[in-house]
PDB file of C-alpha atoms and ligand atoms in Angstrom:
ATOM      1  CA  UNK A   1      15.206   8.304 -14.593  1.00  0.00           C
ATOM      2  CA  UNK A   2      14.832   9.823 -10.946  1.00  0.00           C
ATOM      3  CA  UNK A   3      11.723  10.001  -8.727  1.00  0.00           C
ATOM      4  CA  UNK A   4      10.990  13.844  -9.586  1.00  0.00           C
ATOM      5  CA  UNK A   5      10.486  12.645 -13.552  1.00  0.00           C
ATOM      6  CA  UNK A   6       8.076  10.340 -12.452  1.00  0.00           C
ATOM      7  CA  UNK A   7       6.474  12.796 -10.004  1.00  0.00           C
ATOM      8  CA  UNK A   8       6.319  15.058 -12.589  1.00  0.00           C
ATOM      9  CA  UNK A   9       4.000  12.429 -14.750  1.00  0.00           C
ATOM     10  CA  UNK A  10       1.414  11.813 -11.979  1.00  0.00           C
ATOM     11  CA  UNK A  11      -1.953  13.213 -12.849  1.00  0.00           C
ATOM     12  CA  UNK A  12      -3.434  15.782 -10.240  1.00  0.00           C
ATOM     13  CA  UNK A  13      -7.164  15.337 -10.945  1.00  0.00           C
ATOM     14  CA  UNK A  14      -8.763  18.604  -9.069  1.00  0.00           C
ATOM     15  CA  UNK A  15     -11.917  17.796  -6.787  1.00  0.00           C
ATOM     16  CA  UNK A  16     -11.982  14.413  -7.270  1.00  0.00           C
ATOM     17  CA  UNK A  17     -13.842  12.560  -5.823  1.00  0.00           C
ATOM     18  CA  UNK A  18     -15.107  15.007  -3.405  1.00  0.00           C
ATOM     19  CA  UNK A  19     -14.766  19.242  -3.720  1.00  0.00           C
ATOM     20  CA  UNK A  20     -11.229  20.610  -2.002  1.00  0.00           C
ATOM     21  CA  UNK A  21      -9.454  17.217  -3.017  1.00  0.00           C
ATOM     22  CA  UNK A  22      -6.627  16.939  -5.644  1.00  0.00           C
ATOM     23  CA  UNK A  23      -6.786  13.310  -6.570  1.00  0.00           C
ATOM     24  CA  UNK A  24      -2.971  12.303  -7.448  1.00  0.00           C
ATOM     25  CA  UNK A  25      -3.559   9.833 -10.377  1.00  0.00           C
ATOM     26  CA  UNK A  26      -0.736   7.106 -10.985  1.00  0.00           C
ATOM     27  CA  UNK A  27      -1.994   5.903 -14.391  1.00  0.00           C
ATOM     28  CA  UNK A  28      -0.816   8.338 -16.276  1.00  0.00           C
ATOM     29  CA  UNK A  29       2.581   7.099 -14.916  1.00  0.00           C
ATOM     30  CA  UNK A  30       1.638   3.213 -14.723  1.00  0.00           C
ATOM     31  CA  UNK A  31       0.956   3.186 -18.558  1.00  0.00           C
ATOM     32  CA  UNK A  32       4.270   4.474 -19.542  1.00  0.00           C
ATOM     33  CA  UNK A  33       6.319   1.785 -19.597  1.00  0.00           C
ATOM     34  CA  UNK A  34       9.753   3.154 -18.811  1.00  0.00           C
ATOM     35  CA  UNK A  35       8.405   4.707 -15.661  1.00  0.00           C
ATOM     36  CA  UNK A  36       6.625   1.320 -14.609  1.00  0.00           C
ATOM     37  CA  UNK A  37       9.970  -0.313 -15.475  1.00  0.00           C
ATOM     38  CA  UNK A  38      11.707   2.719 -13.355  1.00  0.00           C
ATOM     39  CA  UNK A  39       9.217   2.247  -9.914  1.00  0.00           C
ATOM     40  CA  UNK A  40       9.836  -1.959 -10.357  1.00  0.00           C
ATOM     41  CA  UNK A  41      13.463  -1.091 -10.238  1.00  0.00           C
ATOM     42  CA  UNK A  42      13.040   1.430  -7.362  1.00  0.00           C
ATOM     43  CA  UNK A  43      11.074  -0.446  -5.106  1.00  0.00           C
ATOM     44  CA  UNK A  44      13.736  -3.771  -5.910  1.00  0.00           C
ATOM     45  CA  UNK A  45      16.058  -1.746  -4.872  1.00  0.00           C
ATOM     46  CA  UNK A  46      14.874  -0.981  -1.617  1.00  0.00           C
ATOM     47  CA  UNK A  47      13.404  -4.890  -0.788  1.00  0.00           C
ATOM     48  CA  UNK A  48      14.999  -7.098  -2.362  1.00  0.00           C
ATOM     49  CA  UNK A  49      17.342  -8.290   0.306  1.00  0.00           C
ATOM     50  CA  UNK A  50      15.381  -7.952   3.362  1.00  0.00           C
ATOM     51  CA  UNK A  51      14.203 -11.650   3.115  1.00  0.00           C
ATOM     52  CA  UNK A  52      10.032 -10.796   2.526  1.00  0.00           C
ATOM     53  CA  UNK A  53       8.313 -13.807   1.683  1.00  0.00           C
ATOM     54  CA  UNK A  54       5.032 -11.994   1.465  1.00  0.00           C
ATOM     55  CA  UNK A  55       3.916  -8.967  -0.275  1.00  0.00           C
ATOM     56  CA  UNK A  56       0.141  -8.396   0.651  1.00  0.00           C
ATOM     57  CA  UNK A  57      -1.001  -5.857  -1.118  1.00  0.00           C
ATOM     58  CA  UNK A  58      -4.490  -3.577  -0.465  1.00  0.00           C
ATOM     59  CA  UNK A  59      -7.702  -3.217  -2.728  1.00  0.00           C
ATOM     60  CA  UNK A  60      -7.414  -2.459  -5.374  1.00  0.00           C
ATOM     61  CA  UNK A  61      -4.628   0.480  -6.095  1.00  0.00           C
ATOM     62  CA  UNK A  62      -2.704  -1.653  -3.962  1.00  0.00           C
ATOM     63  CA  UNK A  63      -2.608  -4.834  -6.584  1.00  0.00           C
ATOM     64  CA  UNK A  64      -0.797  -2.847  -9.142  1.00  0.00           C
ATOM     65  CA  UNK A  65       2.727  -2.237  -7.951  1.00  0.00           C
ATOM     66  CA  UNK A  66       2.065  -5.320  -5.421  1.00  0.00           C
ATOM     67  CA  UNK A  67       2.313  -8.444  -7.351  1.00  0.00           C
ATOM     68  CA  UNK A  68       4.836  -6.915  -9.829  1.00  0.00           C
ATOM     69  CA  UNK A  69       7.322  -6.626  -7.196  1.00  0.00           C
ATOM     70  CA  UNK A  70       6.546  -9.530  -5.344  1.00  0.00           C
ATOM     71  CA  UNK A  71       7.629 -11.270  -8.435  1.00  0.00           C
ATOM     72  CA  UNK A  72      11.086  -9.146  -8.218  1.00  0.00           C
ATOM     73  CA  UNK A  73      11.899 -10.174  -4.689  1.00  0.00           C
ATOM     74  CA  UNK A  74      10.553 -13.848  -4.725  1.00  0.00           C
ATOM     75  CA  UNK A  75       8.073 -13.384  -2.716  1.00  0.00           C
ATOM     76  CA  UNK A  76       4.398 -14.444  -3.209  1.00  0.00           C
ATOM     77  CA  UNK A  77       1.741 -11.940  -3.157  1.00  0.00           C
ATOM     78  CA  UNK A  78      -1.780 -12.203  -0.822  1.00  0.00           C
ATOM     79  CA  UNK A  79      -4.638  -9.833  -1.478  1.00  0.00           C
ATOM     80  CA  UNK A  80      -6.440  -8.004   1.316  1.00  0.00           C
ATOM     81  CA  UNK A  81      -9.735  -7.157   0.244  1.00  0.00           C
ATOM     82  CA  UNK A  82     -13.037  -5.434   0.531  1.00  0.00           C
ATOM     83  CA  UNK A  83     -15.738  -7.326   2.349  1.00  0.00           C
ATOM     84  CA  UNK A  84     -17.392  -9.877   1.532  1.00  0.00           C
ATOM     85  CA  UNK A  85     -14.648 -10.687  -1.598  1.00  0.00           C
ATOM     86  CA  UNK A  86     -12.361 -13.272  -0.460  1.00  0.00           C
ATOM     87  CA  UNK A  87     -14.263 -16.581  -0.540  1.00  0.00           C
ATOM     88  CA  UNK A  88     -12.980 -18.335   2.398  1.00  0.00           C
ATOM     89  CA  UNK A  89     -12.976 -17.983   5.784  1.00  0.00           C
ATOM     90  CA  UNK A  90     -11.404 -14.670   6.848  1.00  0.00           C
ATOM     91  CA  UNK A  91     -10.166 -12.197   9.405  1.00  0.00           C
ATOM     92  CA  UNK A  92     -11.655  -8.800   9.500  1.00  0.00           C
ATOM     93  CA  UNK A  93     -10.496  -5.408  10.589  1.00  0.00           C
ATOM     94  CA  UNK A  94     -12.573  -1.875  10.685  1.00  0.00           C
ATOM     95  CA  UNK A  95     -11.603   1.477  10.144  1.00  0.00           C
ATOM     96  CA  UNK A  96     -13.220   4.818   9.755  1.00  0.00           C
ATOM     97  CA  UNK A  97     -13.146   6.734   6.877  1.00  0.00           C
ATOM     98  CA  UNK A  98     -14.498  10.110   5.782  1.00  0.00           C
ATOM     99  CA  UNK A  99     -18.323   9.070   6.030  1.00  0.00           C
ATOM    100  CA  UNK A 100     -18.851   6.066   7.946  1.00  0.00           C
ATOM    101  CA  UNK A 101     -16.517   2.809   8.993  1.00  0.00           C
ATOM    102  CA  UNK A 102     -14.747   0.328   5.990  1.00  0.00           C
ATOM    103  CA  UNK A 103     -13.917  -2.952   6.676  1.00  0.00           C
ATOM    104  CA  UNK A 104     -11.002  -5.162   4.793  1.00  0.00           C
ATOM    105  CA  UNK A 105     -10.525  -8.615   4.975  1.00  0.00           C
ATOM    106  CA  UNK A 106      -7.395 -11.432   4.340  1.00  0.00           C
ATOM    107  CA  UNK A 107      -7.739 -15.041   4.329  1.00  0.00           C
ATOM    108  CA  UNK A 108      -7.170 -16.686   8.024  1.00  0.00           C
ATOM    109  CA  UNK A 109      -4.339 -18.967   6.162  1.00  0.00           C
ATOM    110  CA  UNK A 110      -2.819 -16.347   3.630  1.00  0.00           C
ATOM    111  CA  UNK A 111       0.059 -15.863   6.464  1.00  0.00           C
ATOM    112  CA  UNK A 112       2.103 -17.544   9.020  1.00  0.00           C
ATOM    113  CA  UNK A 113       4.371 -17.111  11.927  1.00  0.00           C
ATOM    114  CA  UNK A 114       7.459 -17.733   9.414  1.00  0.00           C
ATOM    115  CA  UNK A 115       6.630 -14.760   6.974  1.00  0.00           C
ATOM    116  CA  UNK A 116       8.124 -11.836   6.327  1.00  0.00           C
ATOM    117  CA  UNK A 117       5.844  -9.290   5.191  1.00  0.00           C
ATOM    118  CA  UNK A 118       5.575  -6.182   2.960  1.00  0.00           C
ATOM    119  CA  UNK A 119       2.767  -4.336   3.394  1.00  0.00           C
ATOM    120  CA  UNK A 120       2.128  -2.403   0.021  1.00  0.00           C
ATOM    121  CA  UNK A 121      -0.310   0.632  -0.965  1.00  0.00           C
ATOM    122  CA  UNK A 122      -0.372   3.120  -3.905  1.00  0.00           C
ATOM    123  CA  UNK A 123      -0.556   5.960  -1.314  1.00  0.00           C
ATOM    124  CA  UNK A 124      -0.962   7.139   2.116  1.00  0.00           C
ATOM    125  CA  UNK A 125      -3.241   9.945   2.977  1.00  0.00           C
ATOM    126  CA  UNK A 126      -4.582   9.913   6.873  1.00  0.00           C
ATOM    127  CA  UNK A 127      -3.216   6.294   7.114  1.00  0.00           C
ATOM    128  CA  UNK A 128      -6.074   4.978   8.428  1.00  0.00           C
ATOM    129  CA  UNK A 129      -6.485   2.130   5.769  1.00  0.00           C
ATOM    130  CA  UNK A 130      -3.138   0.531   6.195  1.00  0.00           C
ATOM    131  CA  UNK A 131      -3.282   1.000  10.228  1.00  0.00           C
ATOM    132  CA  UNK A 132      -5.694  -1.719   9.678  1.00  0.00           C
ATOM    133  CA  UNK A 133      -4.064  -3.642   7.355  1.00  0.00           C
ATOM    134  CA  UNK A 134      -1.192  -3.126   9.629  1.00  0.00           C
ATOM    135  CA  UNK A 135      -3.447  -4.611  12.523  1.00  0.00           C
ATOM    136  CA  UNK A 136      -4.633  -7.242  10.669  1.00  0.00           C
ATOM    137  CA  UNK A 137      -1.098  -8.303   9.076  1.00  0.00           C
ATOM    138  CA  UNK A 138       0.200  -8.316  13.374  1.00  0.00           C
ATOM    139  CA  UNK A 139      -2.481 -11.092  14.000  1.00  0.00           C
ATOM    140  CA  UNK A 140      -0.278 -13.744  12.260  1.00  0.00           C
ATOM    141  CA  UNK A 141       2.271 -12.778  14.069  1.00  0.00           C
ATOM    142  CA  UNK A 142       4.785 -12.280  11.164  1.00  0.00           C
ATOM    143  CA  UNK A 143       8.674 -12.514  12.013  1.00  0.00           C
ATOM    144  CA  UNK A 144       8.342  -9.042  10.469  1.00  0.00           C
ATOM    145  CA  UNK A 145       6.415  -6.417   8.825  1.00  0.00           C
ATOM    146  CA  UNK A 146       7.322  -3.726   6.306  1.00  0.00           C
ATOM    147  CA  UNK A 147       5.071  -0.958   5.330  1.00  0.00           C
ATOM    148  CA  UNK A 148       5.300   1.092   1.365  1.00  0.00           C
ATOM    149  CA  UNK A 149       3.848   3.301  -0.468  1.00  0.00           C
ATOM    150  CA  UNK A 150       4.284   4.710  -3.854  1.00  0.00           C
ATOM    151  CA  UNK A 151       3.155   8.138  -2.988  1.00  0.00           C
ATOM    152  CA  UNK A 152       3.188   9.728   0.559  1.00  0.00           C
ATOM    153  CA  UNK A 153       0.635  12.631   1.524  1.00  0.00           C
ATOM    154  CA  UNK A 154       3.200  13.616   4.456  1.00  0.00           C
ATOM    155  CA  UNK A 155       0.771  16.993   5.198  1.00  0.00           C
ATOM    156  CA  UNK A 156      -1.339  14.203   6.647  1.00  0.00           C
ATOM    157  CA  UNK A 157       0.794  12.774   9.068  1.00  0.00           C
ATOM    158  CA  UNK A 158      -0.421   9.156   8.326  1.00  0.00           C
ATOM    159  CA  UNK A 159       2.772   7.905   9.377  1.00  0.00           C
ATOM    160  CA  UNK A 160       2.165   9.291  12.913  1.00  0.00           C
ATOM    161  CA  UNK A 161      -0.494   6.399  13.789  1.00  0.00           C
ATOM    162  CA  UNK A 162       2.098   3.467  13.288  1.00  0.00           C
ATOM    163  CA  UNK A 163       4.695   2.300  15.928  1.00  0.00           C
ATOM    164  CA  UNK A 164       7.972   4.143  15.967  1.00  0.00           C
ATOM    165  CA  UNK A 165       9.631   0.708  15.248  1.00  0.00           C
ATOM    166  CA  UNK A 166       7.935  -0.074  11.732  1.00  0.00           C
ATOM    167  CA  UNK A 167       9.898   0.586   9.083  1.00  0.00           C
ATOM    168  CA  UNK A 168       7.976   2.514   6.538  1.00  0.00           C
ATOM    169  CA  UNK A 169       9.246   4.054   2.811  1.00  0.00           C
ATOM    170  CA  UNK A 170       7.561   5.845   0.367  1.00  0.00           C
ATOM    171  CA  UNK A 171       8.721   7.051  -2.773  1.00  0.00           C
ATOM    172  CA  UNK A 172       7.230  10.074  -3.555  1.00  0.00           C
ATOM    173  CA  UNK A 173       6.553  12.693  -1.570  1.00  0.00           C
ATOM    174  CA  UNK A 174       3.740  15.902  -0.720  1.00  0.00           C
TER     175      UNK A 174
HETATM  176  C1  PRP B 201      -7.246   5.044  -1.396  1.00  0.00           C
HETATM  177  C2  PRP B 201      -5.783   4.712  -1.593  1.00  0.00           C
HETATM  178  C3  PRP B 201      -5.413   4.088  -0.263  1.00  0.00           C
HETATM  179  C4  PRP B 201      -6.293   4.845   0.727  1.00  0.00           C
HETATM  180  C5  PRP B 201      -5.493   5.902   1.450  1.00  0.00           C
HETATM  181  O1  PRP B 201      -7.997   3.873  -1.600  1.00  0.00           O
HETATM  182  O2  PRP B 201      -5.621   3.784  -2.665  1.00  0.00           O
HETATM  183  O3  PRP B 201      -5.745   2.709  -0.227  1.00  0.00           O
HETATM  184  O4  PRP B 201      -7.335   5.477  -0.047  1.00  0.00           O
HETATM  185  O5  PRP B 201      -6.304   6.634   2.332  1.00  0.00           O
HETATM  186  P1  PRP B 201      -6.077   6.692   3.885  1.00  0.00           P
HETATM  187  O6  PRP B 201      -4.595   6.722   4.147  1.00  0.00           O
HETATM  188  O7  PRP B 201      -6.750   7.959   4.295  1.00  0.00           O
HETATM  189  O8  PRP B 201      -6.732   5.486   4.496  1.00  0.00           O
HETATM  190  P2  PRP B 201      -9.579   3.850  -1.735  1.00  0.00           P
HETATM  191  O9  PRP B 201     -10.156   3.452  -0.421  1.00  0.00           O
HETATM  192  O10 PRP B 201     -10.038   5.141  -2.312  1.00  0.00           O
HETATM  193  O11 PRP B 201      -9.904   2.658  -2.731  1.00  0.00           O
HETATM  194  P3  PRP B 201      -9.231   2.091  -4.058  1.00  0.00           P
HETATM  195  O12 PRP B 201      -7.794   1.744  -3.777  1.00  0.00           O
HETATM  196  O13 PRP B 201     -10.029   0.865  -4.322  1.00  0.00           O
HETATM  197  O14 PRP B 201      -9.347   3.133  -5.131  1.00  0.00           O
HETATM  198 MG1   MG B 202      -6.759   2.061  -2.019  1.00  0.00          MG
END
């Protein structure tokens, strides 16, 4: 099985959740288990040997794909969350969205200076979200940092806001 089969199984859901958007819905392929198998194997592929010892993985799309492949590549998995989630003390980062500013949050010991870290999301639209993730990840000062997505709105340009030096993959592509 090749990315386009599993593109081809992604649900475009029009005007959700706002007029003018097509919302590009992975459960249709999530619940079929050869292509869940097939984007396991994919992303293994591509991280397995790069030494992560952390995949953090962003609310909530984010803790699908995340822990599953953390488990592939050894590595443990951290949640970044929404606010006011995470039960002990935390580092928080803001970003602005269509209406208004978000915030996200990981614990203040969920990394170290030792870590490796993959940075995982179901998608990237504007990019804004995992810029701050990004930001927040850079306060542990990790060895390294990785950056993925399943799905990749490149139209966008999302990938424009990061460093030229962060190494980011995503599988599929618009
Ligand atoms: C969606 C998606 C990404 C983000 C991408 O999450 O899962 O996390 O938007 O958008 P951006 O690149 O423009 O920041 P959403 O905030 O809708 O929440 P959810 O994952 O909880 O559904
Ligand atoms: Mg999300």
């Amino acid at each position: 099985m090749g990315v386009e089969i599993i593109k081809s199984k992604i649900r475009d859901v029009v005007d959700f959740p706002q007029k003018g958007i097509v919302f590009r819905d992975l459960t249709t392929v999530f619940k079929d288990a050869d292509c869940l198998r097939e984007l396991s194997d994919m992303l293994t592929a591509i991280y397995a040997e790069k030494g992560i010892t952390k995949v953090v993985g962003i609310e909530s799309r984010g803790f699908i794909m995340g822990p599953i492949l953390a488990t592939r590549i050894g590595a443990g998995f951290v949640p970044m969350r929404k606010p006011g989630k995470l039960p002990a003390e935390t580092w928080q980062e803001s970003y602005t969205k269509e209406y208004g500013v978000d915030v996200i949050e990981i614990h203040k010991d969920a990394l170290c200076e030792n870590d490796v870290v993959l940075l995982h999301d179901d998608l990237l639209a504007t990019g804004g979200t995992m810029l701050a993730a990004y930001n927040l990840v850079k306060r542990f000062n990790p060895k390294k940092v990785y950056v993925n997505f399943l799905v990749e709105l490149e139209f966008l340009k999302g990938r424009d806001l990061f460093p030229n030096d962060v190494e980011i993959e995503s599988l599929i592509k618009y």
